[in-house]
């Protein structure tokens, strides 16, 4: 797994960020979703590394990255703060400009980074999300029942933290067993790593703080940008043909076209975990877009 990649821990002003780097060529940064770590890219990153310098990180609060204290307004776990870490990592590795790919939570960090640091991102790929502002503005009964994890994790501390601490595998296995279509997409050691991080009290609190920030600061920042700022680089949007994005939004590609002028994309016939369920197709589509 990740043959030829080196692990690193880089101190940024906000947190120490753990990740791996491999390959050569133009830089591309890969960001993970929930309940994953950078390990989610283990089948895609080696393919990309044949053409690019690939950097895959654990977001602040996740995996082996730092978990700084939060604040009453949850600002340390806003996507704006988390994105600053990633810019600092890439700059410390010598990359002022880079391609950016994010899945799920990582996609939310990625588009916020592209909005806040337009000179840093040359191409952006977002997988199986629509922007947070659009999520909450369009939320209804179907959303509340299918995306209950959002409300659960954003509930006031310490309620979700204590529930998860009592049975961490229950939540992780729910996501890994019910969100994908390809049920054997997660090797045992990868699944164990995802469960392990939800067994760590500091990590769980950080993840909950991220969801609390999503409902407050991230939403507010999206709404402040709506109609005032757009993503300036080309955007690729891939979404699960059988997942909740396809079920909740009639034409999710149209939503992204409100946020950028150059947007292309298509559904992928798997579940939510596109890079792990369809690694060959994911790598091929990313290479076609990123090169």
mmCIF file of C-alpha atoms in Angstrom:
data_model
loop_
_atom_site.group_PDB
_atom_site.id
_atom_site.type_symbol
_atom_site.label_atom_id
_atom_site.label_comp_id
_atom_site.label_asym_id
_atom_site.label_seq_id
_atom_site.Cartn_x
_atom_site.Cartn_y
_atom_site.Cartn_z
ATOM 1 C CA UNK A 1 0.000 0.000 0.000
ATOM 2 C CA UNK A 2 1.466 3.347 -1.116
ATOM 3 C CA UNK A 3 4.625 1.676 -2.411
ATOM 4 C CA UNK A 4 7.237 4.306 -3.175
ATOM 5 C CA UNK A 5 5.549 6.954 -1.037
ATOM 6 C CA UNK A 6 7.200 8.573 1.964
ATOM 7 C CA UNK A 7 5.347 9.558 5.124
ATOM 8 C CA UNK A 8 5.681 13.037 6.587
ATOM 9 C CA UNK A 9 4.541 15.184 9.480
ATOM 10 C CA UNK A 10 4.619 18.906 8.729
ATOM 11 C CA UNK A 11 4.096 21.627 11.319
ATOM 12 C CA UNK A 12 1.801 24.378 10.079
ATOM 13 C CA UNK A 13 0.664 27.449 12.052
ATOM 14 C CA UNK A 14 -2.592 25.646 12.850
ATOM 15 C CA UNK A 15 -1.722 21.989 13.314
ATOM 16 C CA UNK A 16 0.760 19.268 12.496
ATOM 17 C CA UNK A 17 -0.400 17.539 9.321
ATOM 18 C CA UNK A 18 0.379 13.909 8.572
ATOM 19 C CA UNK A 19 0.494 12.532 5.069
ATOM 20 C CA UNK A 20 2.362 10.764 2.295
ATOM 21 C CA UNK A 21 4.131 11.964 -0.809
ATOM 22 C CA UNK A 22 5.175 10.059 -3.917
ATOM 23 C CA UNK A 23 5.746 10.277 -7.636
ATOM 24 C CA UNK A 24 7.130 13.146 -9.702
ATOM 25 C CA UNK A 25 5.746 15.847 -11.936
ATOM 26 C CA UNK A 26 3.194 18.603 -11.304
ATOM 27 C CA UNK A 27 1.803 18.539 -7.752
ATOM 28 C CA UNK A 28 -1.645 17.237 -6.859
ATOM 29 C CA UNK A 29 -3.145 17.218 -3.351
ATOM 30 C CA UNK A 30 -5.669 14.531 -2.323
ATOM 31 C CA UNK A 31 -8.067 15.125 0.592
ATOM 32 C CA UNK A 32 -10.210 12.450 2.262
ATOM 33 C CA UNK A 33 -13.765 12.198 3.542
ATOM 34 C CA UNK A 34 -15.603 10.615 6.481
ATOM 35 C CA UNK A 35 -14.968 8.137 8.090
ATOM 36 C CA UNK A 36 -11.653 7.854 6.279
ATOM 37 C CA UNK A 37 -8.077 9.091 6.394
ATOM 38 C CA UNK A 38 -5.619 9.635 3.546
ATOM 39 C CA UNK A 39 -5.577 5.822 3.233
ATOM 40 C CA UNK A 40 -8.731 6.083 1.117
ATOM 41 C CA UNK A 41 -6.482 6.990 -1.849
ATOM 42 C CA UNK A 42 -4.342 3.849 -1.623
ATOM 43 C CA UNK A 43 -5.574 2.479 -4.953
ATOM 44 C CA UNK A 44 -5.735 5.818 -6.801
ATOM 45 C CA UNK A 45 -2.604 7.627 -5.596
ATOM 46 C CA UNK A 46 -0.095 5.174 -7.146
ATOM 47 C CA UNK A 47 -1.749 5.568 -10.550
ATOM 48 C CA UNK A 48 -1.649 9.355 -10.289
ATOM 49 C CA UNK A 49 1.971 9.197 -9.097
ATOM 50 C CA UNK A 50 2.966 7.891 -12.528
ATOM 51 C CA UNK A 51 2.303 11.422 -13.802
ATOM 52 C CA UNK A 52 2.254 13.714 -10.771
ATOM 53 C CA UNK A 53 3.878 14.453 -7.450
ATOM 54 C CA UNK A 54 1.039 13.193 -5.269
ATOM 55 C CA UNK A 55 0.445 14.449 -1.736
ATOM 56 C CA UNK A 56 -2.268 12.793 0.385
ATOM 57 C CA UNK A 57 -2.934 14.131 3.872
ATOM 58 C CA UNK A 58 -5.037 13.586 6.968
ATOM 59 C CA UNK A 59 -7.157 16.675 7.568
ATOM 60 C CA UNK A 60 -6.718 18.550 10.820
ATOM 61 C CA UNK A 61 -8.342 16.493 13.570
ATOM 62 C CA UNK A 62 -8.338 13.254 11.564
ATOM 63 C CA UNK A 63 -6.016 10.254 11.536
ATOM 64 C CA UNK A 64 -2.489 11.117 12.606
ATOM 65 C CA UNK A 65 -2.806 14.870 12.070
ATOM 66 C CA UNK A 66 -2.909 17.289 14.978
ATOM 67 C CA UNK A 67 -6.041 17.998 16.979
ATOM 68 C CA UNK A 68 -5.753 21.554 18.298
ATOM 69 C CA UNK A 69 -8.180 22.823 20.932
ATOM 70 C CA UNK A 70 -11.435 24.197 19.628
ATOM 71 C CA UNK A 71 -13.252 27.385 20.573
ATOM 72 C CA UNK A 72 -16.832 28.317 21.371
ATOM 73 C CA UNK A 73 -17.481 29.295 17.743
ATOM 74 C CA UNK A 74 -15.770 26.118 16.380
ATOM 75 C CA UNK A 75 -13.462 28.256 14.190
ATOM 76 C CA UNK A 76 -10.412 25.950 14.461
ATOM 77 C CA UNK A 77 -12.467 23.270 12.689
ATOM 78 C CA UNK A 78 -14.010 25.448 10.011
ATOM 79 C CA UNK A 79 -13.123 24.479 6.460
ATOM 80 C CA UNK A 80 -11.374 27.823 6.076
ATOM 81 C CA UNK A 81 -9.004 26.964 8.938
ATOM 82 C CA UNK A 82 -8.545 23.387 7.745
ATOM 83 C CA UNK A 83 -7.777 24.627 4.228
ATOM 84 C CA UNK A 84 -5.051 26.946 5.559
ATOM 85 C CA UNK A 85 -3.234 23.861 6.885
ATOM 86 C CA UNK A 86 -3.256 22.284 3.444
ATOM 87 C CA UNK A 87 -1.908 25.399 1.736
ATOM 88 C CA UNK A 88 0.895 25.531 4.318
ATOM 89 C CA UNK A 89 1.733 21.856 3.725
ATOM 90 C CA UNK A 90 1.989 22.321 -0.019
ATOM 91 C CA UNK A 91 4.108 25.437 0.344
ATOM 92 C CA UNK A 92 6.440 23.690 2.763
ATOM 93 C CA UNK A 93 6.884 20.996 0.124
ATOM 94 C CA UNK A 94 7.740 23.647 -2.444
ATOM 95 C CA UNK A 95 4.387 23.830 -4.239
ATOM 96 C CA UNK A 96 2.878 27.315 -4.546
ATOM 97 C CA UNK A 97 0.352 26.116 -7.147
ATOM 98 C CA UNK A 98 -1.197 22.678 -7.347
ATOM 99 C CA UNK A 99 -4.088 20.557 -8.546
ATOM 100 C CA UNK A 100 -6.592 19.638 -5.844
ATOM 101 C CA UNK A 101 -8.893 16.634 -5.408
ATOM 102 C CA UNK A 102 -11.270 16.103 -2.495
ATOM 103 C CA UNK A 103 -13.897 13.548 -1.544
ATOM 104 C CA UNK A 104 -16.711 14.234 0.916
ATOM 105 C CA UNK A 105 -15.312 16.358 3.798
ATOM 106 C CA UNK A 106 -12.103 16.749 1.808
ATOM 107 C CA UNK A 107 -14.110 18.116 -1.111
ATOM 108 C CA UNK A 108 -15.614 20.755 1.172
ATOM 109 C CA UNK A 109 -12.141 21.751 2.309
ATOM 110 C CA UNK A 110 -11.003 21.734 -1.325
ATOM 111 C CA UNK A 111 -13.627 24.101 -2.723
ATOM 112 C CA UNK A 112 -13.221 26.459 0.245
ATOM 113 C CA UNK A 113 -9.468 26.468 -0.408
ATOM 114 C CA UNK A 114 -10.076 27.203 -4.102
ATOM 115 C CA UNK A 115 -12.348 30.135 -3.186
ATOM 116 C CA UNK A 116 -10.005 31.576 -0.564
ATOM 117 C CA UNK A 117 -6.712 30.927 -2.407
ATOM 118 C CA UNK A 118 -7.548 31.174 -6.110
ATOM 119 C CA UNK A 119 -3.916 31.637 -7.118
ATOM 120 C CA UNK A 120 -2.938 28.339 -5.492
ATOM 121 C CA UNK A 121 -5.335 25.950 -7.237
ATOM 122 C CA UNK A 122 -4.960 25.240 -10.944
ATOM 123 C CA UNK A 123 -7.620 22.525 -11.216
ATOM 124 C CA UNK A 124 -10.226 21.300 -8.720
ATOM 125 C CA UNK A 125 -12.009 17.945 -8.543
ATOM 126 C CA UNK A 126 -14.835 17.479 -6.014
ATOM 127 C CA UNK A 127 -16.372 14.063 -5.388
ATOM 128 C CA UNK A 128 -19.938 13.394 -4.233
ATOM 129 C CA UNK A 129 -20.836 16.656 -2.510
ATOM 130 C CA UNK A 130 -22.601 19.907 -3.210
ATOM 131 C CA UNK A 131 -21.533 23.061 -1.317
ATOM 132 C CA UNK A 132 -22.517 23.337 2.339
ATOM 133 C CA UNK A 133 -24.641 26.430 1.752
ATOM 134 C CA UNK A 134 -26.675 24.565 -0.836
ATOM 135 C CA UNK A 135 -26.970 21.521 1.422
ATOM 136 C CA UNK A 136 -28.602 23.478 4.221
ATOM 137 C CA UNK A 137 -30.687 25.730 1.982
ATOM 138 C CA UNK A 138 -32.206 22.692 0.271
ATOM 139 C CA UNK A 139 -32.528 20.491 3.363
ATOM 140 C CA UNK A 140 -35.900 18.777 3.822
ATOM 141 C CA UNK A 141 -37.367 15.624 5.313
ATOM 142 C CA UNK A 142 -35.439 13.377 2.909
ATOM 143 C CA UNK A 143 -32.176 15.086 3.840
ATOM 144 C CA UNK A 144 -32.834 14.911 7.568
ATOM 145 C CA UNK A 145 -33.470 11.170 7.395
ATOM 146 C CA UNK A 146 -30.716 10.195 4.978
ATOM 147 C CA UNK A 147 -28.046 12.580 6.285
ATOM 148 C CA UNK A 148 -28.823 12.159 9.976
ATOM 149 C CA UNK A 149 -25.080 11.826 10.642
ATOM 150 C CA UNK A 150 -24.780 15.581 9.997
ATOM 151 C CA UNK A 151 -27.227 16.446 12.773
ATOM 152 C CA UNK A 152 -25.909 13.768 15.109
ATOM 153 C CA UNK A 153 -22.265 14.851 14.887
ATOM 154 C CA UNK A 154 -23.184 18.549 15.084
ATOM 155 C CA UNK A 155 -25.206 18.086 18.287
ATOM 156 C CA UNK A 156 -23.881 19.930 21.350
ATOM 157 C CA UNK A 157 -20.881 18.446 23.126
ATOM 158 C CA UNK A 158 -20.433 16.016 24.725
ATOM 159 C CA UNK A 159 -23.476 14.064 23.545
ATOM 160 C CA UNK A 160 -22.277 12.610 20.214
ATOM 161 C CA UNK A 161 -18.749 12.191 21.564
ATOM 162 C CA UNK A 162 -19.962 10.016 24.432
ATOM 163 C CA UNK A 163 -22.217 7.897 22.240
ATOM 164 C CA UNK A 164 -19.387 7.229 19.783
ATOM 165 C CA UNK A 165 -16.913 6.495 22.578
ATOM 166 C CA UNK A 166 -19.230 3.745 23.811
ATOM 167 C CA UNK A 167 -19.297 1.928 20.439
ATOM 168 C CA UNK A 168 -17.027 3.516 17.791
ATOM 169 C CA UNK A 169 -17.273 0.629 15.325
ATOM 170 C CA UNK A 170 -21.067 0.925 15.187
ATOM 171 C CA UNK A 171 -20.925 4.332 13.492
ATOM 172 C CA UNK A 172 -17.982 3.516 11.217
ATOM 173 C CA UNK A 173 -19.418 0.176 10.136
ATOM 174 C CA UNK A 174 -22.766 1.823 9.435
ATOM 175 C CA UNK A 175 -21.123 4.216 6.998
ATOM 176 C CA UNK A 176 -18.845 1.627 5.384
ATOM 177 C CA UNK A 177 -21.600 -0.994 5.086
ATOM 178 C CA UNK A 178 -24.577 1.112 3.985
ATOM 179 C CA UNK A 179 -23.133 3.961 1.891
ATOM 180 C CA UNK A 180 -21.226 1.912 -0.734
ATOM 181 C CA UNK A 181 -22.537 -0.337 -3.477
ATOM 182 C CA UNK A 182 -19.253 -2.306 -3.630
ATOM 183 C CA UNK A 183 -19.274 -4.024 -0.270
ATOM 184 C CA UNK A 184 -15.688 -5.346 -0.364
ATOM 185 C CA UNK A 185 -14.145 -1.958 -1.157
ATOM 186 C CA UNK A 186 -12.327 -1.692 2.169
ATOM 187 C CA UNK A 187 -9.403 -4.024 2.970
ATOM 188 C CA UNK A 188 -9.427 -5.229 6.567
ATOM 189 C CA UNK A 189 -6.435 -3.121 7.564
ATOM 190 C CA UNK A 190 -7.993 0.013 6.072
ATOM 191 C CA UNK A 191 -11.333 -0.563 7.797
ATOM 192 C CA UNK A 192 -9.460 -1.149 11.067
ATOM 193 C CA UNK A 193 -7.634 2.165 10.654
ATOM 194 C CA UNK A 194 -10.916 4.004 10.148
ATOM 195 C CA UNK A 195 -12.422 2.396 13.257
ATOM 196 C CA UNK A 196 -9.265 3.115 15.247
ATOM 197 C CA UNK A 197 -9.487 6.862 14.739
ATOM 198 C CA UNK A 198 -13.084 6.854 15.959
ATOM 199 C CA UNK A 199 -11.806 5.110 19.084
ATOM 200 C CA UNK A 200 -9.687 8.146 19.951
ATOM 201 C CA UNK A 201 -11.472 10.716 22.110
ATOM 202 C CA UNK A 202 -9.587 13.742 20.741
ATOM 203 C CA UNK A 203 -10.224 12.700 17.154
ATOM 204 C CA UNK A 204 -13.939 12.191 17.710
ATOM 205 C CA UNK A 205 -14.264 15.589 19.379
ATOM 206 C CA UNK A 206 -12.420 17.202 16.469
ATOM 207 C CA UNK A 207 -14.705 15.512 13.936
ATOM 208 C CA UNK A 208 -17.783 16.659 15.831
ATOM 209 C CA UNK A 209 -16.384 20.189 15.973
ATOM 210 C CA UNK A 210 -15.949 20.092 12.204
ATOM 211 C CA UNK A 211 -19.628 19.271 11.746
ATOM 212 C CA UNK A 212 -20.590 22.005 14.222
ATOM 213 C CA UNK A 213 -18.508 24.456 12.206
ATOM 214 C CA UNK A 214 -20.233 23.264 9.021
ATOM 215 C CA UNK A 215 -23.637 24.255 10.378
ATOM 216 C CA UNK A 216 -22.393 27.679 11.471
ATOM 217 C CA UNK A 217 -19.204 29.216 10.049
ATOM 218 C CA UNK A 218 -18.942 27.144 6.878
ATOM 219 C CA UNK A 219 -22.557 27.865 6.005
ATOM 220 C CA UNK A 220 -22.124 31.563 6.727
ATOM 221 C CA UNK A 221 -18.987 31.774 4.587
ATOM 222 C CA UNK A 222 -20.665 29.993 1.678
ATOM 223 C CA UNK A 223 -23.597 32.380 1.841
ATOM 224 C CA UNK A 224 -21.280 35.389 1.996
ATOM 225 C CA UNK A 225 -19.561 34.159 -1.179
ATOM 226 C CA UNK A 226 -22.726 33.205 -3.050
ATOM 227 C CA UNK A 227 -23.034 35.472 -6.072
ATOM 228 C CA UNK A 228 -19.922 37.412 -5.026
ATOM 229 C CA UNK A 229 -17.050 34.986 -5.623
ATOM 230 C CA UNK A 230 -16.620 32.028 -7.937
ATOM 231 C CA UNK A 231 -14.050 29.274 -8.235
ATOM 232 C CA UNK A 232 -11.714 30.552 -10.924
ATOM 233 C CA UNK A 233 -10.113 27.276 -12.074
ATOM 234 C CA UNK A 234 -11.672 24.396 -14.053
ATOM 235 C CA UNK A 235 -13.801 22.077 -11.900
ATOM 236 C CA UNK A 236 -14.546 18.364 -12.250
ATOM 237 C CA UNK A 237 -17.540 17.047 -10.305
ATOM 238 C CA UNK A 238 -18.077 13.306 -9.954
ATOM 239 C CA UNK A 239 -20.999 11.949 -7.960
ATOM 240 C CA UNK A 240 -22.410 8.580 -7.001
ATOM 241 C CA UNK A 241 -25.164 7.523 -9.362
ATOM 242 C CA UNK A 242 -26.709 5.459 -6.557
ATOM 243 C CA UNK A 243 -25.977 7.625 -3.537
ATOM 244 C CA UNK A 244 -27.718 10.413 -1.689
ATOM 245 C CA UNK A 245 -26.456 13.273 -3.863
ATOM 246 C CA UNK A 246 -28.217 11.754 -6.877
ATOM 247 C CA UNK A 247 -31.349 11.084 -4.831
ATOM 248 C CA UNK A 248 -31.580 14.509 -3.194
ATOM 249 C CA UNK A 249 -30.697 16.758 -6.124
ATOM 250 C CA UNK A 250 -32.264 16.450 -9.564
ATOM 251 C CA UNK A 251 -29.229 17.930 -11.322
ATOM 252 C CA UNK A 252 -26.299 18.385 -8.923
ATOM 253 C CA UNK A 253 -24.020 19.473 -11.774
ATOM 254 C CA UNK A 254 -26.182 22.587 -12.178
ATOM 255 C CA UNK A 255 -25.548 23.459 -8.538
ATOM 256 C CA UNK A 256 -21.794 23.465 -9.107
ATOM 257 C CA UNK A 257 -22.217 25.599 -12.236
ATOM 258 C CA UNK A 258 -23.473 28.352 -9.945
ATOM 259 C CA UNK A 259 -20.052 28.303 -8.237
ATOM 260 C CA UNK A 260 -17.705 28.128 -11.228
ATOM 261 C CA UNK A 261 -17.820 28.993 -14.918
ATOM 262 C CA UNK A 262 -15.830 25.968 -16.113
ATOM 263 C CA UNK A 263 -17.498 22.848 -14.698
ATOM 264 C CA UNK A 264 -17.747 19.364 -16.131
ATOM 265 C CA UNK A 265 -18.763 16.068 -14.570
ATOM 266 C CA UNK A 266 -20.803 12.912 -14.586
ATOM 267 C CA UNK A 267 -22.259 10.275 -12.254
ATOM 268 C CA UNK A 268 -20.267 7.158 -11.414
ATOM 269 C CA UNK A 269 -22.213 3.866 -11.101
ATOM 270 C CA UNK A 270 -21.093 3.047 -7.557
ATOM 271 C CA UNK A 271 -21.906 4.202 -4.045
ATOM 272 C CA UNK A 272 -20.576 7.127 -2.039
ATOM 273 C CA UNK A 273 -16.958 5.996 -1.716
ATOM 274 C CA UNK A 274 -16.064 6.542 -5.371
ATOM 275 C CA UNK A 275 -12.238 6.277 -5.141
ATOM 276 C CA UNK A 276 -12.422 3.077 -3.103
ATOM 277 C CA UNK A 277 -15.310 1.458 -4.962
ATOM 278 C CA UNK A 278 -14.156 2.372 -8.481
ATOM 279 C CA UNK A 279 -10.423 3.138 -8.257
ATOM 280 C CA UNK A 280 -9.622 2.433 -11.908
ATOM 281 C CA UNK A 281 -12.421 4.634 -13.200
ATOM 282 C CA UNK A 282 -11.599 7.337 -10.666
ATOM 283 C CA UNK A 283 -7.932 7.361 -11.614
ATOM 284 C CA UNK A 284 -8.758 7.441 -15.317
ATOM 285 C CA UNK A 285 -11.197 10.353 -14.960
ATOM 286 C CA UNK A 286 -8.795 12.294 -12.752
ATOM 287 C CA UNK A 287 -5.925 11.762 -15.155
ATOM 288 C CA UNK A 288 -8.044 12.933 -18.081
ATOM 289 C CA UNK A 289 -8.925 16.093 -16.146
ATOM 290 C CA UNK A 290 -5.693 16.864 -14.320
ATOM 291 C CA UNK A 291 -3.115 16.335 -17.045
#
